[in-house]
PDB file of C-alpha atoms in Angstrom:
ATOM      1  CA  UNK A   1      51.563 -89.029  13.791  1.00 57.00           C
ATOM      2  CA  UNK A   2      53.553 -86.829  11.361  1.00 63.00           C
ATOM      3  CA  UNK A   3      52.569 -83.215  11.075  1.00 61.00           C
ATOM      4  CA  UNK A   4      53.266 -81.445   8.025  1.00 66.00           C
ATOM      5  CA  UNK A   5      54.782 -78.158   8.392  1.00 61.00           C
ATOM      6  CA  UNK A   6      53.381 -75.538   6.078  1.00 59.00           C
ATOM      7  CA  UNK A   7      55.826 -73.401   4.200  1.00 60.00           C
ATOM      8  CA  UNK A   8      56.619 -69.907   5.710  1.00 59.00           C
ATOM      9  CA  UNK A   9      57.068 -68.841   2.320  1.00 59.00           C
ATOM     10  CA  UNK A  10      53.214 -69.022   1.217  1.00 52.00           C
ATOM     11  CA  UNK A  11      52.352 -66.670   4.421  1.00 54.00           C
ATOM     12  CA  UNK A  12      54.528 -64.281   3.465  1.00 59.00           C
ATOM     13  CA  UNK A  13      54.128 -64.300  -0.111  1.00 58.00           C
ATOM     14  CA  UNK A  14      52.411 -60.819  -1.798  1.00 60.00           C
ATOM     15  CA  UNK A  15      49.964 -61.110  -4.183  1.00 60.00           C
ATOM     16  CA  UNK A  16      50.402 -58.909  -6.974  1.00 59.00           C
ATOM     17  CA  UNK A  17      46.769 -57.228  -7.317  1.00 60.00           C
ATOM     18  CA  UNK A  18      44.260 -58.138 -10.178  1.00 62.00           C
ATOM     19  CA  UNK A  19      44.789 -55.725 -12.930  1.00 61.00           C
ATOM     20  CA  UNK A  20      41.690 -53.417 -13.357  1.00 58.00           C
ATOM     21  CA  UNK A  21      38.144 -54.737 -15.345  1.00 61.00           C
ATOM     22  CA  UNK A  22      38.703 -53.326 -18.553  1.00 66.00           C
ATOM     23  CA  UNK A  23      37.130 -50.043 -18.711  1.00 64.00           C
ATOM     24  CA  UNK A  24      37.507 -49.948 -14.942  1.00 61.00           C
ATOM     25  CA  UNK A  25      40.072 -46.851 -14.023  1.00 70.00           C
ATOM     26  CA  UNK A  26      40.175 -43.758 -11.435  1.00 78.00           C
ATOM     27  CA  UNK A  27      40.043 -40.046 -11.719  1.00 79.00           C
ATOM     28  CA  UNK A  28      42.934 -38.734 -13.582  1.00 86.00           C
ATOM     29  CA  UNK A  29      43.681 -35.163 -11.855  1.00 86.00           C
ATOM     30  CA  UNK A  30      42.539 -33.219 -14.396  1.00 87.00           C
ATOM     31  CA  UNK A  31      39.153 -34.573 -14.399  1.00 86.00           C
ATOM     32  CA  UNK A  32      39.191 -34.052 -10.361  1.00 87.00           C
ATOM     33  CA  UNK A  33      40.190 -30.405 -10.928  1.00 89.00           C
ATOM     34  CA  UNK A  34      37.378 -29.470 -13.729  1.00 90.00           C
ATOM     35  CA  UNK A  35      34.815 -31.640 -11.029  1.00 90.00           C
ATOM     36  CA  UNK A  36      35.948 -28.735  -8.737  1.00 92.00           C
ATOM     37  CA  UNK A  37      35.877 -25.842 -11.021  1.00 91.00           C
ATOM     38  CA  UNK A  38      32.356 -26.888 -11.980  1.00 92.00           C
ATOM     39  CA  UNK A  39      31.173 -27.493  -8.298  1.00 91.00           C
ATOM     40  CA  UNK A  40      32.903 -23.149  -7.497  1.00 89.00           C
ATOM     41  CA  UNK A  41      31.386 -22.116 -10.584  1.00 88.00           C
ATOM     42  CA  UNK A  42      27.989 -23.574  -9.508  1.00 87.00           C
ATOM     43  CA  UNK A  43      27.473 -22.498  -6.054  1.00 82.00           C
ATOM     44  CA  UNK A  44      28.947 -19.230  -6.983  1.00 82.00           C
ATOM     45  CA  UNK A  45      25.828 -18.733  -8.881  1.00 82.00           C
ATOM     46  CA  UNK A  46      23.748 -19.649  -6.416  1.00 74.00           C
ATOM     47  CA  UNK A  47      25.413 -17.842  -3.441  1.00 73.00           C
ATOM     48  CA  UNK A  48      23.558 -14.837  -4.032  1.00 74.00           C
ATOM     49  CA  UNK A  49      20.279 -15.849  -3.895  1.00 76.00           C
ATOM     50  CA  UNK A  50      20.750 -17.863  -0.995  1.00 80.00           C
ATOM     51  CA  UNK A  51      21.767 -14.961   1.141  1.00 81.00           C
ATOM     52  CA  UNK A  52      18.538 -13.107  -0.064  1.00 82.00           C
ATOM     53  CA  UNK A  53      16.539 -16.074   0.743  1.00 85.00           C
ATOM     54  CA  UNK A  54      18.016 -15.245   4.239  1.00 86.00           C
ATOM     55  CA  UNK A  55      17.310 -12.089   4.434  1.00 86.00           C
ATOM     56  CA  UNK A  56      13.711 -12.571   3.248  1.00 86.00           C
ATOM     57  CA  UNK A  57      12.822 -15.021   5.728  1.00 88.00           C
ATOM     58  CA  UNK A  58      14.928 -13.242   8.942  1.00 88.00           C
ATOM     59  CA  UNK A  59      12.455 -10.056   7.955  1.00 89.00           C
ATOM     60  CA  UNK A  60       9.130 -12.273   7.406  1.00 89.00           C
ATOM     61  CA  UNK A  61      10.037 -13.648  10.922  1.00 90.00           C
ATOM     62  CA  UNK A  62      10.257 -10.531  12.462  1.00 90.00           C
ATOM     63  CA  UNK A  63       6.829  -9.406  10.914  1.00 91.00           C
ATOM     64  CA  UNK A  64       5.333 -12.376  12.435  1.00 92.00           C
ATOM     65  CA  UNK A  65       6.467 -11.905  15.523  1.00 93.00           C
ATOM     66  CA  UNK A  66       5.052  -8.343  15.472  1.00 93.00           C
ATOM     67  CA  UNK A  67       1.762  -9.245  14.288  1.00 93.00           C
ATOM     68  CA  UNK A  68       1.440 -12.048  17.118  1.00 94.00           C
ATOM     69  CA  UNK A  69       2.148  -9.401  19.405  1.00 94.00           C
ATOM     70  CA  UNK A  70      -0.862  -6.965  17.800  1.00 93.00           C
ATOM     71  CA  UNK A  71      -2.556 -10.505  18.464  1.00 94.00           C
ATOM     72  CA  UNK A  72      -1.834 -10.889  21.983  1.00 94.00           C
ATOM     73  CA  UNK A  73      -2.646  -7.012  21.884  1.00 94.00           C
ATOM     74  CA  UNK A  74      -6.222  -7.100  20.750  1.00 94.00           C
ATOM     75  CA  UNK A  75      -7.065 -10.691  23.053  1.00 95.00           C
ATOM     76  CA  UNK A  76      -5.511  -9.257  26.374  1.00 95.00           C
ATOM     77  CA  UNK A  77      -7.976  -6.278  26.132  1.00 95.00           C
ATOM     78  CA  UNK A  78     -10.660  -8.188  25.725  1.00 95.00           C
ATOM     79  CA  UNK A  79      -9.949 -11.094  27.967  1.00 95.00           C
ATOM     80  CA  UNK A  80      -8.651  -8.037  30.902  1.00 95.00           C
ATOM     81  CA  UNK A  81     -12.001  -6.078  29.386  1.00 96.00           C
ATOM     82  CA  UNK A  82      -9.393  -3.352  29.491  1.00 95.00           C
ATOM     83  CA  UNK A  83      -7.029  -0.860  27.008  1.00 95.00           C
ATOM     84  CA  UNK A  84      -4.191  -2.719  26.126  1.00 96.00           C
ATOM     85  CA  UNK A  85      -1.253  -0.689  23.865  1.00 95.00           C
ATOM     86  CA  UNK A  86       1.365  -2.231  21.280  1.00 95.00           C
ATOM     87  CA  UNK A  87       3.982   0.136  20.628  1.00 94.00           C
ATOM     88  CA  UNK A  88       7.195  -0.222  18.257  1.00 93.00           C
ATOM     89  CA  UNK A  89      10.309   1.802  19.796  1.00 91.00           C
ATOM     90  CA  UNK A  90      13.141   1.538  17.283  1.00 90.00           C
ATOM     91  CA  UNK A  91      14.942   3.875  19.383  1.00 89.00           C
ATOM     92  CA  UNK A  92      14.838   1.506  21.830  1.00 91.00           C
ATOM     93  CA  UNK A  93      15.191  -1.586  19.263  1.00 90.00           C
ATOM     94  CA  UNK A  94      12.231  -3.307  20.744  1.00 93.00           C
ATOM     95  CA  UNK A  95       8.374  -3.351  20.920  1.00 94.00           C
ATOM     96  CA  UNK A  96       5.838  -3.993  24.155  1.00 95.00           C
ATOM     97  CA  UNK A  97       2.459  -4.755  24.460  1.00 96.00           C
ATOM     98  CA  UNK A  98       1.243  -3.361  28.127  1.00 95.00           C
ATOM     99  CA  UNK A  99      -2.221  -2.235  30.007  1.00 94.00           C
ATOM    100  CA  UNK A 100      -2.785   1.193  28.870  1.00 89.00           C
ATOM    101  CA  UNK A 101      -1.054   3.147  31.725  1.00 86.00           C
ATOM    102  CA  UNK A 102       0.006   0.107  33.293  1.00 88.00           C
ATOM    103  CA  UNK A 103       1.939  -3.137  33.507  1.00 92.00           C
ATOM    104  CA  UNK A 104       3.997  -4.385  30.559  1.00 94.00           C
ATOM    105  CA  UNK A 105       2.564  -7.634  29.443  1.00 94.00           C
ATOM    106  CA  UNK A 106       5.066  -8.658  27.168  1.00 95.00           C
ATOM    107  CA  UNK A 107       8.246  -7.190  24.371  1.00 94.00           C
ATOM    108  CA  UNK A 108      10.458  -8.190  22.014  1.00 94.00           C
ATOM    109  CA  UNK A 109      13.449  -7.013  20.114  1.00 94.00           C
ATOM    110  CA  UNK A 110      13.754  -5.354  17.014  1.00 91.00           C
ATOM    111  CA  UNK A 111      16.076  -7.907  14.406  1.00 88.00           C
ATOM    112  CA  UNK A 112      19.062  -6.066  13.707  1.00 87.00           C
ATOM    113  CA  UNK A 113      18.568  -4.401  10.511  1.00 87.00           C
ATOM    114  CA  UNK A 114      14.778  -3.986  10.644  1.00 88.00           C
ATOM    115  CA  UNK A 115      13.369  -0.272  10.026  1.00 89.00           C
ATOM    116  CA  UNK A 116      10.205   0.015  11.406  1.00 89.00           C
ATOM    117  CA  UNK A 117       8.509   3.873  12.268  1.00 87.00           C
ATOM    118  CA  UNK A 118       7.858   4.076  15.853  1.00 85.00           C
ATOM    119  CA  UNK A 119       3.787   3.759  16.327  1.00 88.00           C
ATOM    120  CA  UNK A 120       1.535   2.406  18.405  1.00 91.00           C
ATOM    121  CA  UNK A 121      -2.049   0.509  18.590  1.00 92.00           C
ATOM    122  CA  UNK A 122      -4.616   0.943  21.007  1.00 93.00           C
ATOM    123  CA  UNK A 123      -6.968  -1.970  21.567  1.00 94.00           C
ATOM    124  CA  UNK A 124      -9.696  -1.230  23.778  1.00 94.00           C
ATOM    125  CA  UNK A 125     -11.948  -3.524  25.417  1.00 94.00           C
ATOM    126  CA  UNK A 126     -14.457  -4.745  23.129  1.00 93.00           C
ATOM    127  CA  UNK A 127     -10.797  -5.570  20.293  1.00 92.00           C
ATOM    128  CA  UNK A 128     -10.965  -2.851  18.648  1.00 92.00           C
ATOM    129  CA  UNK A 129      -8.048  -1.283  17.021  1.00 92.00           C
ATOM    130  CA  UNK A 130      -7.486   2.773  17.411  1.00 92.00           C
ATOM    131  CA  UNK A 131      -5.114   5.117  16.902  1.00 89.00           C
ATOM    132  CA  UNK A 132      -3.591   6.354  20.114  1.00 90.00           C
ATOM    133  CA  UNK A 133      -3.383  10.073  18.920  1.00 87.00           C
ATOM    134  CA  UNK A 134      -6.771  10.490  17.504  1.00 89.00           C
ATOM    135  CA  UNK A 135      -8.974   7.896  18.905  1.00 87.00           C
ATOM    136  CA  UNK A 136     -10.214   7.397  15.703  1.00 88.00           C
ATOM    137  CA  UNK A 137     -11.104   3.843  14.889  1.00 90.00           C
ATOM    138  CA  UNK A 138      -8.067   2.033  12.495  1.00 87.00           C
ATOM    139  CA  UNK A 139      -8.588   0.519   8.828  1.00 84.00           C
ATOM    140  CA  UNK A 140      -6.011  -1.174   6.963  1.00 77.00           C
ATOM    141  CA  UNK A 141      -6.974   1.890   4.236  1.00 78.00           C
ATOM    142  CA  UNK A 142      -5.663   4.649   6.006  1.00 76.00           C
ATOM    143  CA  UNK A 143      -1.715   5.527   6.951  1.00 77.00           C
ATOM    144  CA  UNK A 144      -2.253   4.804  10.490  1.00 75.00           C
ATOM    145  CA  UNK A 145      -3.721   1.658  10.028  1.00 83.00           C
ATOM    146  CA  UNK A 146      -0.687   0.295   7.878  1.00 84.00           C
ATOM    147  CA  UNK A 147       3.082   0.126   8.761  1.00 85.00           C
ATOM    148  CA  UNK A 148       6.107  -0.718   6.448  1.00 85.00           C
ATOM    149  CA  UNK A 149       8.498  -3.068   7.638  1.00 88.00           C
ATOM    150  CA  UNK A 150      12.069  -2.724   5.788  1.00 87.00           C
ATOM    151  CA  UNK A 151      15.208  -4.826   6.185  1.00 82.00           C
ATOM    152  CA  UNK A 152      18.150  -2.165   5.930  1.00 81.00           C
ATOM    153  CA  UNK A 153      20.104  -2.484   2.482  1.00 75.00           C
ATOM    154  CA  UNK A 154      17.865  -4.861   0.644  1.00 79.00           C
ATOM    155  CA  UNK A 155      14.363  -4.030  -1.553  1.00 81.00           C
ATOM    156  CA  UNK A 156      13.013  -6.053   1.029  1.00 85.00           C
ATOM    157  CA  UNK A 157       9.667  -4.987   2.702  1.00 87.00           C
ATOM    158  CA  UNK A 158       6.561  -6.060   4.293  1.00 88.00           C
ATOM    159  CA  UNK A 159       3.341  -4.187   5.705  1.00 88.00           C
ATOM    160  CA  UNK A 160       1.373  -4.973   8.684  1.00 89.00           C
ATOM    161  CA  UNK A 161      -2.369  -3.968   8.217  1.00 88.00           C
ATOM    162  CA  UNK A 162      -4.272  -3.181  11.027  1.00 88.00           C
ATOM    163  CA  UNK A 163      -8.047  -3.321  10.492  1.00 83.00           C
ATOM    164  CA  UNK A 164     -11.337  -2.633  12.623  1.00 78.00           C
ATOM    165  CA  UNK A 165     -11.734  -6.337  13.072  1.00 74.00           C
ATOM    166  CA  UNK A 166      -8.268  -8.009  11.966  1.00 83.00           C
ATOM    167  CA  UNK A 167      -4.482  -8.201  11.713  1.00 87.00           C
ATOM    168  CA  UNK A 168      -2.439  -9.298   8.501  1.00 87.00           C
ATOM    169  CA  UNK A 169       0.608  -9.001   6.660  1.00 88.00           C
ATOM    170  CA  UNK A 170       0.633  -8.130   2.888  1.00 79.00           C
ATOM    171  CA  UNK A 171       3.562  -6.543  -0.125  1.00 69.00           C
ATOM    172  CA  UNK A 172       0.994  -3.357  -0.126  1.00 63.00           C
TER     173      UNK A 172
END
């Protein structure tokens, strides 16, 4: 049996690569730069409205979370068949909702930035919404019965209605 040897040249041999398809070629650097320039120019432009897009939704989410608490508000009175209170405390950068007189029940923060005038509900027994100064019965039609909600340095605002019979967020 003779074996053939194989010539070490063909394993080490380099291929010269296939020249390129015709109309086949790479970036040039110039074309990468103005790709680039484009791309800056382009989400410079859109920067701006992202961050308000931000802000918009960091103050809707802080609205909602206010008006669940008025929520929680108006059912723990009537499930307790007690006064229940929601106060806002921006001095304190939070809001609670407690027993009137009593235990707190539950509180949140203030998101930095929100503005808010320090007020607060009274929801008696039967879910009704009055104002803790007057006793009168609230309506979504008179001062006491609405609060602005502002995000500080933005246009940015929201109102919280509180009616006889309901809670909602609207522009004004």
């Amino acid at each position: 049996q003779q074996h053939q040897s194989i010539p070490m040249s063909w394993l080490t041999r380099r291929r010269s690569p296939s020249p390129p398809a015709r109309g086949m070629r790479g970036l040039t650097l110039v074309e990468l730069m103005v790709v680039l320039a484009v791309l800056a120019v382009v989400a410079a432009v859109a920067a701006p409205s992202f961050v308000e897009t931000i802000r918009g939704n960091r103050l809707t989410a802080q609205v909602n979370e206010m008006v669940g608490a008025l929520q929680t508000a108006r059912a723990e009175a009537i499930r307790r068949n007690a006064a229940v209170q929601y106060c806002v405390r921006p001095a304190e950068n939070r809001w609670t909702v407690s027993i009137k007189g009593g235990a707190e029940l539950r509180r949140g923060d203030l998101a930095p930035g929100v503005q808010v005038a320090a007020h607060c509900v009274d929801f008696r027994a039967d879910g009704i919404a009055y104002d803790p100064g007057t006793g009168a019965v609230l309506t979504d039609s008179t001062p006491a019965g609405r609060r602005q909600v502002t995000l500080e340095g933005t246009s940015l605002s929201r109102f919280i209605y509180v009616n006889v019979a309901s809670v909602y967020v609207g522009k004004q």
